[in-house]
């Protein structure tokens, strides 16, 4: 409820991610029952949140709820009856590649401190590594088996953390020889061979991932 209140409007579009996990072990109380009321147009004009106490009603009738799920089998039937289910096809390899280039890699470069600004602050004469299309396809086809991009992002992070470790050696070593060796190990372009070297402990094409449609 706090998130809806924070929008400052009575008709926001509200995303509920992975609603299929509501009934799984680990959730306290009975969240599915609460969502039965939240998604029921006959009841949600006077919804009471237990954290705000009784007699404190919220009008959710104008809120547009969008939910996501990996599967529908774990969603209780009464809750499914209140939904319009739209099945979305998995990402193609090309779509995953573009998502990685436009979103995942910039995010992970920043997360690992491998940005131009960070290098400039540390006075390192290197540029952020660039992933070739071939290297991204190697990760996608050989080291992930999923319809989404979760494992793809994890593998990109693992590769960049390895590079970040080398950068740290180059910035903290007192030996000029060690610094030069470390700098030589920092790739300008991430190649398929470099991907294999970083992810060699994984079994190709055996990464755990969802293989159905996104709901």
PDB file of C-alpha atoms in Angstrom:
ATOM      1  CA  UNK A   1       0.000   0.000   0.000  1.00  0.00           C
ATOM      2  CA  UNK A   2       2.840   2.388   0.787  1.00  0.00           C
ATOM      3  CA  UNK A   3       4.070   2.175  -2.810  1.00  0.00           C
ATOM      4  CA  UNK A   4       0.637   3.087  -4.143  1.00  0.00           C
ATOM      5  CA  UNK A   5       0.352   5.974  -1.680  1.00  0.00           C
ATOM      6  CA  UNK A   6       3.779   7.214  -2.802  1.00  0.00           C
ATOM      7  CA  UNK A   7       2.590   7.561  -6.408  1.00  0.00           C
ATOM      8  CA  UNK A   8       0.455  10.527  -5.372  1.00  0.00           C
ATOM      9  CA  UNK A   9      -2.412   9.486  -7.629  1.00  0.00           C
ATOM     10  CA  UNK A  10      -5.460   7.251  -7.294  1.00  0.00           C
ATOM     11  CA  UNK A  11      -5.112   5.626 -10.732  1.00  0.00           C
ATOM     12  CA  UNK A  12      -1.517   4.412 -11.120  1.00  0.00           C
ATOM     13  CA  UNK A  13      -0.351   1.415 -13.148  1.00  0.00           C
ATOM     14  CA  UNK A  14       1.043  -0.981 -10.536  1.00  0.00           C
ATOM     15  CA  UNK A  15       3.347  -3.914 -11.318  1.00  0.00           C
ATOM     16  CA  UNK A  16       3.296  -7.051  -9.145  1.00  0.00           C
ATOM     17  CA  UNK A  17       6.279  -9.217 -10.103  1.00  0.00           C
ATOM     18  CA  UNK A  18       6.253 -13.042  -9.890  1.00  0.00           C
ATOM     19  CA  UNK A  19       2.816 -13.357  -8.345  1.00  0.00           C
ATOM     20  CA  UNK A  20       3.086 -17.130  -8.843  1.00  0.00           C
ATOM     21  CA  UNK A  21       5.457 -17.239  -5.854  1.00  0.00           C
ATOM     22  CA  UNK A  22       2.932 -15.779  -3.395  1.00  0.00           C
ATOM     23  CA  UNK A  23       1.740 -19.164  -2.226  1.00  0.00           C
ATOM     24  CA  UNK A  24       5.219 -20.598  -1.766  1.00  0.00           C
ATOM     25  CA  UNK A  25       6.882 -21.186   1.575  1.00  0.00           C
ATOM     26  CA  UNK A  26       8.525 -18.093   3.010  1.00  0.00           C
ATOM     27  CA  UNK A  27       5.633 -15.646   2.834  1.00  0.00           C
ATOM     28  CA  UNK A  28       4.067 -14.836   6.197  1.00  0.00           C
ATOM     29  CA  UNK A  29       0.312 -14.595   6.537  1.00  0.00           C
ATOM     30  CA  UNK A  30      -1.941 -15.273   3.562  1.00  0.00           C
ATOM     31  CA  UNK A  31      -1.014 -12.805   0.803  1.00  0.00           C
ATOM     32  CA  UNK A  32      -3.107 -14.628  -1.801  1.00  0.00           C
ATOM     33  CA  UNK A  33      -6.282 -13.887   0.154  1.00  0.00           C
ATOM     34  CA  UNK A  34      -5.343 -10.220   0.287  1.00  0.00           C
ATOM     35  CA  UNK A  35      -4.829 -10.149  -3.471  1.00  0.00           C
ATOM     36  CA  UNK A  36      -8.215 -11.763  -3.995  1.00  0.00           C
ATOM     37  CA  UNK A  37      -9.717  -8.603  -2.546  1.00  0.00           C
ATOM     38  CA  UNK A  38      -7.225  -6.250  -4.208  1.00  0.00           C
ATOM     39  CA  UNK A  39      -8.012  -7.616  -7.686  1.00  0.00           C
ATOM     40  CA  UNK A  40     -11.767  -7.936  -7.163  1.00  0.00           C
ATOM     41  CA  UNK A  41     -13.601  -4.924  -8.659  1.00  0.00           C
ATOM     42  CA  UNK A  42     -16.541  -5.638  -6.336  1.00  0.00           C
ATOM     43  CA  UNK A  43     -14.418  -5.243  -3.179  1.00  0.00           C
ATOM     44  CA  UNK A  44     -11.332  -3.166  -3.909  1.00  0.00           C
ATOM     45  CA  UNK A  45     -13.038   0.203  -3.498  1.00  0.00           C
ATOM     46  CA  UNK A  46     -12.766  -0.220   0.274  1.00  0.00           C
ATOM     47  CA  UNK A  47      -9.604  -2.273   0.833  1.00  0.00           C
ATOM     48  CA  UNK A  48      -8.249  -2.452   4.401  1.00  0.00           C
ATOM     49  CA  UNK A  49      -4.525  -3.046   4.940  1.00  0.00           C
ATOM     50  CA  UNK A  50      -3.736  -4.819   8.228  1.00  0.00           C
ATOM     51  CA  UNK A  51      -0.628  -2.682   8.707  1.00  0.00           C
ATOM     52  CA  UNK A  52      -2.701   0.504   8.699  1.00  0.00           C
ATOM     53  CA  UNK A  53      -5.327  -0.971  10.990  1.00  0.00           C
ATOM     54  CA  UNK A  54      -9.091  -1.423  10.663  1.00  0.00           C
ATOM     55  CA  UNK A  55     -11.434   1.328   9.499  1.00  0.00           C
ATOM     56  CA  UNK A  56      -8.685   2.803   7.310  1.00  0.00           C
ATOM     57  CA  UNK A  57      -9.917   2.090   3.795  1.00  0.00           C
ATOM     58  CA  UNK A  58      -8.152   2.485   0.455  1.00  0.00           C
ATOM     59  CA  UNK A  59      -9.979   2.847  -2.842  1.00  0.00           C
ATOM     60  CA  UNK A  60      -8.079   0.680  -5.329  1.00  0.00           C
ATOM     61  CA  UNK A  61     -10.831   0.539  -7.932  1.00  0.00           C
ATOM     62  CA  UNK A  62      -8.966   2.893 -10.281  1.00  0.00           C
ATOM     63  CA  UNK A  63      -5.577   1.189  -9.943  1.00  0.00           C
ATOM     64  CA  UNK A  64      -4.502  -0.765 -13.038  1.00  0.00           C
ATOM     65  CA  UNK A  65      -2.706  -3.885 -11.792  1.00  0.00           C
ATOM     66  CA  UNK A  66      -0.245  -5.777 -14.006  1.00  0.00           C
ATOM     67  CA  UNK A  67       1.241  -9.009 -12.672  1.00  0.00           C
ATOM     68  CA  UNK A  68       3.970 -11.311 -13.978  1.00  0.00           C
ATOM     69  CA  UNK A  69       4.503 -15.030 -13.449  1.00  0.00           C
ATOM     70  CA  UNK A  70       6.717 -17.798 -14.782  1.00  0.00           C
ATOM     71  CA  UNK A  71       3.927 -20.343 -14.474  1.00  0.00           C
ATOM     72  CA  UNK A  72       0.255 -20.362 -13.540  1.00  0.00           C
ATOM     73  CA  UNK A  73       0.014 -23.765 -11.836  1.00  0.00           C
ATOM     74  CA  UNK A  74       0.981 -22.354  -8.426  1.00  0.00           C
ATOM     75  CA  UNK A  75      -1.546 -19.502  -8.562  1.00  0.00           C
ATOM     76  CA  UNK A  76      -4.766 -20.342  -6.749  1.00  0.00           C
ATOM     77  CA  UNK A  77      -7.750 -20.800  -9.073  1.00  0.00           C
ATOM     78  CA  UNK A  78      -9.841 -18.045  -7.500  1.00  0.00           C
ATOM     79  CA  UNK A  79      -7.011 -15.567  -8.053  1.00  0.00           C
ATOM     80  CA  UNK A  80      -6.499 -16.667 -11.663  1.00  0.00           C
ATOM     81  CA  UNK A  81     -10.198 -16.110 -12.323  1.00  0.00           C
ATOM     82  CA  UNK A  82      -9.670 -12.414 -11.603  1.00  0.00           C
ATOM     83  CA  UNK A  83      -6.905 -12.110 -14.191  1.00  0.00           C
ATOM     84  CA  UNK A  84      -6.648 -11.873 -17.934  1.00  0.00           C
ATOM     85  CA  UNK A  85      -3.683 -14.117 -18.771  1.00  0.00           C
ATOM     86  CA  UNK A  86      -1.422 -13.082 -21.646  1.00  0.00           C
ATOM     87  CA  UNK A  87       1.401 -15.432 -22.654  1.00  0.00           C
ATOM     88  CA  UNK A  88       4.592 -13.805 -23.911  1.00  0.00           C
ATOM     89  CA  UNK A  89       7.088 -15.689 -26.061  1.00  0.00           C
ATOM     90  CA  UNK A  90      10.685 -16.071 -24.806  1.00  0.00           C
ATOM     91  CA  UNK A  91      13.405 -13.653 -25.904  1.00  0.00           C
ATOM     92  CA  UNK A  92      15.254 -14.613 -29.071  1.00  0.00           C
ATOM     93  CA  UNK A  93      19.052 -14.799 -29.089  1.00  0.00           C
ATOM     94  CA  UNK A  94      19.228 -11.494 -30.974  1.00  0.00           C
ATOM     95  CA  UNK A  95      16.912  -9.821 -28.467  1.00  0.00           C
ATOM     96  CA  UNK A  96      19.036 -11.073 -25.576  1.00  0.00           C
ATOM     97  CA  UNK A  97      22.147  -9.735 -27.293  1.00  0.00           C
ATOM     98  CA  UNK A  98      20.599  -6.276 -27.676  1.00  0.00           C
ATOM     99  CA  UNK A  99      19.332  -6.267 -24.080  1.00  0.00           C
ATOM    100  CA  UNK A 100      22.837  -7.111 -22.913  1.00  0.00           C
ATOM    101  CA  UNK A 101      24.435  -4.330 -24.970  1.00  0.00           C
ATOM    102  CA  UNK A 102      21.893  -1.637 -24.128  1.00  0.00           C
ATOM    103  CA  UNK A 103      21.120  -2.418 -20.498  1.00  0.00           C
ATOM    104  CA  UNK A 104      22.991  -5.260 -18.781  1.00  0.00           C
ATOM    105  CA  UNK A 105      26.570  -4.381 -19.706  1.00  0.00           C
ATOM    106  CA  UNK A 106      26.307  -0.648 -18.834  1.00  0.00           C
ATOM    107  CA  UNK A 107      24.703  -1.593 -15.522  1.00  0.00           C
ATOM    108  CA  UNK A 108      27.368  -4.174 -14.639  1.00  0.00           C
ATOM    109  CA  UNK A 109      30.252  -1.945 -15.766  1.00  0.00           C
ATOM    110  CA  UNK A 110      29.071   0.656 -13.281  1.00  0.00           C
ATOM    111  CA  UNK A 111      28.466  -1.978 -10.608  1.00  0.00           C
ATOM    112  CA  UNK A 112      32.025  -3.302 -10.986  1.00  0.00           C
ATOM    113  CA  UNK A 113      33.641   0.132 -11.140  1.00  0.00           C
ATOM    114  CA  UNK A 114      34.822  -0.323 -14.729  1.00  0.00           C
ATOM    115  CA  UNK A 115      33.757   3.087 -16.035  1.00  0.00           C
ATOM    116  CA  UNK A 116      35.775   5.752 -17.831  1.00  0.00           C
ATOM    117  CA  UNK A 117      35.245   8.103 -14.890  1.00  0.00           C
ATOM    118  CA  UNK A 118      36.516   5.558 -12.392  1.00  0.00           C
ATOM    119  CA  UNK A 119      39.599   4.783 -14.478  1.00  0.00           C
ATOM    120  CA  UNK A 120      40.349   8.504 -14.772  1.00  0.00           C
ATOM    121  CA  UNK A 121      40.132   8.945 -10.998  1.00  0.00           C
ATOM    122  CA  UNK A 122      42.619   6.107 -10.530  1.00  0.00           C
ATOM    123  CA  UNK A 123      44.851   7.400 -13.343  1.00  0.00           C
ATOM    124  CA  UNK A 124      44.650   4.151 -15.304  1.00  0.00           C
ATOM    125  CA  UNK A 125      45.238   4.435 -19.042  1.00  0.00           C
ATOM    126  CA  UNK A 126      42.641   1.843 -20.065  1.00  0.00           C
ATOM    127  CA  UNK A 127      39.105   1.922 -21.391  1.00  0.00           C
ATOM    128  CA  UNK A 128      36.040  -0.035 -20.224  1.00  0.00           C
ATOM    129  CA  UNK A 129      36.011  -3.473 -21.892  1.00  0.00           C
ATOM    130  CA  UNK A 130      33.755  -3.973 -24.898  1.00  0.00           C
ATOM    131  CA  UNK A 131      31.865  -7.237 -25.398  1.00  0.00           C
ATOM    132  CA  UNK A 132      31.942  -8.428 -28.999  1.00  0.00           C
ATOM    133  CA  UNK A 133      28.749  -9.878 -30.443  1.00  0.00           C
ATOM    134  CA  UNK A 134      30.552 -13.210 -30.706  1.00  0.00           C
ATOM    135  CA  UNK A 135      31.361 -13.193 -26.996  1.00  0.00           C
ATOM    136  CA  UNK A 136      27.773 -12.373 -26.049  1.00  0.00           C
ATOM    137  CA  UNK A 137      26.484 -15.139 -28.304  1.00  0.00           C
ATOM    138  CA  UNK A 138      28.955 -17.510 -26.640  1.00  0.00           C
ATOM    139  CA  UNK A 139      27.527 -16.646 -23.210  1.00  0.00           C
ATOM    140  CA  UNK A 140      23.925 -16.880 -24.400  1.00  0.00           C
ATOM    141  CA  UNK A 141      24.243 -20.145 -26.318  1.00  0.00           C
ATOM    142  CA  UNK A 142      26.895 -21.988 -24.314  1.00  0.00           C
ATOM    143  CA  UNK A 143      26.486 -20.839 -20.723  1.00  0.00           C
ATOM    144  CA  UNK A 144      22.786 -20.092 -20.268  1.00  0.00           C
ATOM    145  CA  UNK A 145      19.593 -21.992 -20.862  1.00  0.00           C
ATOM    146  CA  UNK A 146      16.746 -19.638 -20.092  1.00  0.00           C
ATOM    147  CA  UNK A 147      13.964 -17.625 -21.655  1.00  0.00           C
ATOM    148  CA  UNK A 148      14.896 -14.465 -19.759  1.00  0.00           C
ATOM    149  CA  UNK A 149      18.264 -12.810 -19.148  1.00  0.00           C
ATOM    150  CA  UNK A 150      18.920 -13.442 -15.447  1.00  0.00           C
ATOM    151  CA  UNK A 151      21.760 -15.928 -15.954  1.00  0.00           C
ATOM    152  CA  UNK A 152      23.112 -13.862 -18.828  1.00  0.00           C
ATOM    153  CA  UNK A 153      23.458 -10.911 -16.457  1.00  0.00           C
ATOM    154  CA  UNK A 154      25.097 -13.108 -13.806  1.00  0.00           C
ATOM    155  CA  UNK A 155      27.678 -14.342 -16.304  1.00  0.00           C
ATOM    156  CA  UNK A 156      28.429 -10.829 -17.550  1.00  0.00           C
ATOM    157  CA  UNK A 157      28.915  -9.794 -13.929  1.00  0.00           C
ATOM    158  CA  UNK A 158      31.275 -12.734 -13.309  1.00  0.00           C
ATOM    159  CA  UNK A 159      33.425 -11.750 -16.290  1.00  0.00           C
ATOM    160  CA  UNK A 160      33.551  -8.085 -15.301  1.00  0.00           C
ATOM    161  CA  UNK A 161      34.384  -8.926 -11.680  1.00  0.00           C
ATOM    162  CA  UNK A 162      37.377 -10.878 -12.921  1.00  0.00           C
ATOM    163  CA  UNK A 163      38.498  -7.844 -14.918  1.00  0.00           C
ATOM    164  CA  UNK A 164      37.856  -5.593 -11.912  1.00  0.00           C
ATOM    165  CA  UNK A 165      40.101  -7.826  -9.812  1.00  0.00           C
ATOM    166  CA  UNK A 166      42.896  -7.354 -12.341  1.00  0.00           C
ATOM    167  CA  UNK A 167      42.322  -3.594 -12.313  1.00  0.00           C
ATOM    168  CA  UNK A 168      42.608  -3.596  -8.536  1.00  0.00           C
ATOM    169  CA  UNK A 169      45.968  -5.366  -8.798  1.00  0.00           C
ATOM    170  CA  UNK A 170      47.143  -2.708 -11.236  1.00  0.00           C
ATOM    171  CA  UNK A 171      46.147   0.108  -8.887  1.00  0.00           C
ATOM    172  CA  UNK A 172      47.385  -1.340  -5.602  1.00  0.00           C
ATOM    173  CA  UNK A 173      50.629  -3.087  -6.522  1.00  0.00           C
ATOM    174  CA  UNK A 174      53.871  -1.350  -5.569  1.00  0.00           C
ATOM    175  CA  UNK A 175      55.866  -3.217  -8.177  1.00  0.00           C
ATOM    176  CA  UNK A 176      55.997  -1.566 -11.589  1.00  0.00           C
ATOM    177  CA  UNK A 177      56.487  -4.969 -13.184  1.00  0.00           C
ATOM    178  CA  UNK A 178      53.364  -6.318 -11.479  1.00  0.00           C
ATOM    179  CA  UNK A 179      51.412  -3.250 -12.553  1.00  0.00           C
ATOM    180  CA  UNK A 180      52.464  -3.663 -16.185  1.00  0.00           C
ATOM    181  CA  UNK A 181      51.579  -7.358 -16.162  1.00  0.00           C
ATOM    182  CA  UNK A 182      48.168  -6.593 -14.678  1.00  0.00           C
ATOM    183  CA  UNK A 183      47.475  -3.885 -17.262  1.00  0.00           C
ATOM    184  CA  UNK A 184      48.329  -6.320 -20.056  1.00  0.00           C
ATOM    185  CA  UNK A 185      45.679  -8.721 -18.752  1.00  0.00           C
ATOM    186  CA  UNK A 186      42.894  -6.127 -18.973  1.00  0.00           C
ATOM    187  CA  UNK A 187      41.118  -6.844 -22.276  1.00  0.00           C
ATOM    188  CA  UNK A 188      40.048  -4.044 -24.580  1.00  0.00           C
ATOM    189  CA  UNK A 189      37.534  -6.394 -26.180  1.00  0.00           C
ATOM    190  CA  UNK A 190      35.972  -9.394 -24.450  1.00  0.00           C
ATOM    191  CA  UNK A 191      36.342 -12.320 -26.858  1.00  0.00           C
ATOM    192  CA  UNK A 192      34.760 -15.793 -26.841  1.00  0.00           C
ATOM    193  CA  UNK A 193      38.081 -17.223 -25.631  1.00  0.00           C
ATOM    194  CA  UNK A 194      38.107 -14.788 -22.716  1.00  0.00           C
ATOM    195  CA  UNK A 195      34.523 -15.787 -21.906  1.00  0.00           C
ATOM    196  CA  UNK A 196      35.564 -19.446 -21.810  1.00  0.00           C
ATOM    197  CA  UNK A 197      38.520 -18.627 -19.573  1.00  0.00           C
ATOM    198  CA  UNK A 198      36.268 -16.811 -17.101  1.00  0.00           C
ATOM    199  CA  UNK A 199      33.395 -19.284 -17.139  1.00  0.00           C
ATOM    200  CA  UNK A 200      35.330 -22.525 -17.665  1.00  0.00           C
ATOM    201  CA  UNK A 201      34.153 -23.966 -14.352  1.00  0.00           C
ATOM    202  CA  UNK A 202      30.567 -23.924 -15.572  1.00  0.00           C
ATOM    203  CA  UNK A 203      29.105 -26.779 -17.586  1.00  0.00           C
ATOM    204  CA  UNK A 204      28.184 -25.414 -20.994  1.00  0.00           C
ATOM    205  CA  UNK A 205      24.463 -25.256 -21.743  1.00  0.00           C
ATOM    206  CA  UNK A 206      23.589 -26.522 -18.253  1.00  0.00           C
ATOM    207  CA  UNK A 207      22.884 -23.248 -16.417  1.00  0.00           C
ATOM    208  CA  UNK A 208      19.626 -23.468 -14.532  1.00  0.00           C
ATOM    209  CA  UNK A 209      16.884 -21.377 -16.069  1.00  0.00           C
ATOM    210  CA  UNK A 210      13.162 -21.289 -16.754  1.00  0.00           C
ATOM    211  CA  UNK A 211      12.178 -22.916 -20.029  1.00  0.00           C
ATOM    212  CA  UNK A 212       8.504 -22.019 -20.331  1.00  0.00           C
ATOM    213  CA  UNK A 213       6.671 -18.877 -21.342  1.00  0.00           C
ATOM    214  CA  UNK A 214       6.561 -15.690 -19.315  1.00  0.00           C
ATOM    215  CA  UNK A 215       3.042 -14.897 -18.151  1.00  0.00           C
TER     216      UNK A 215
END
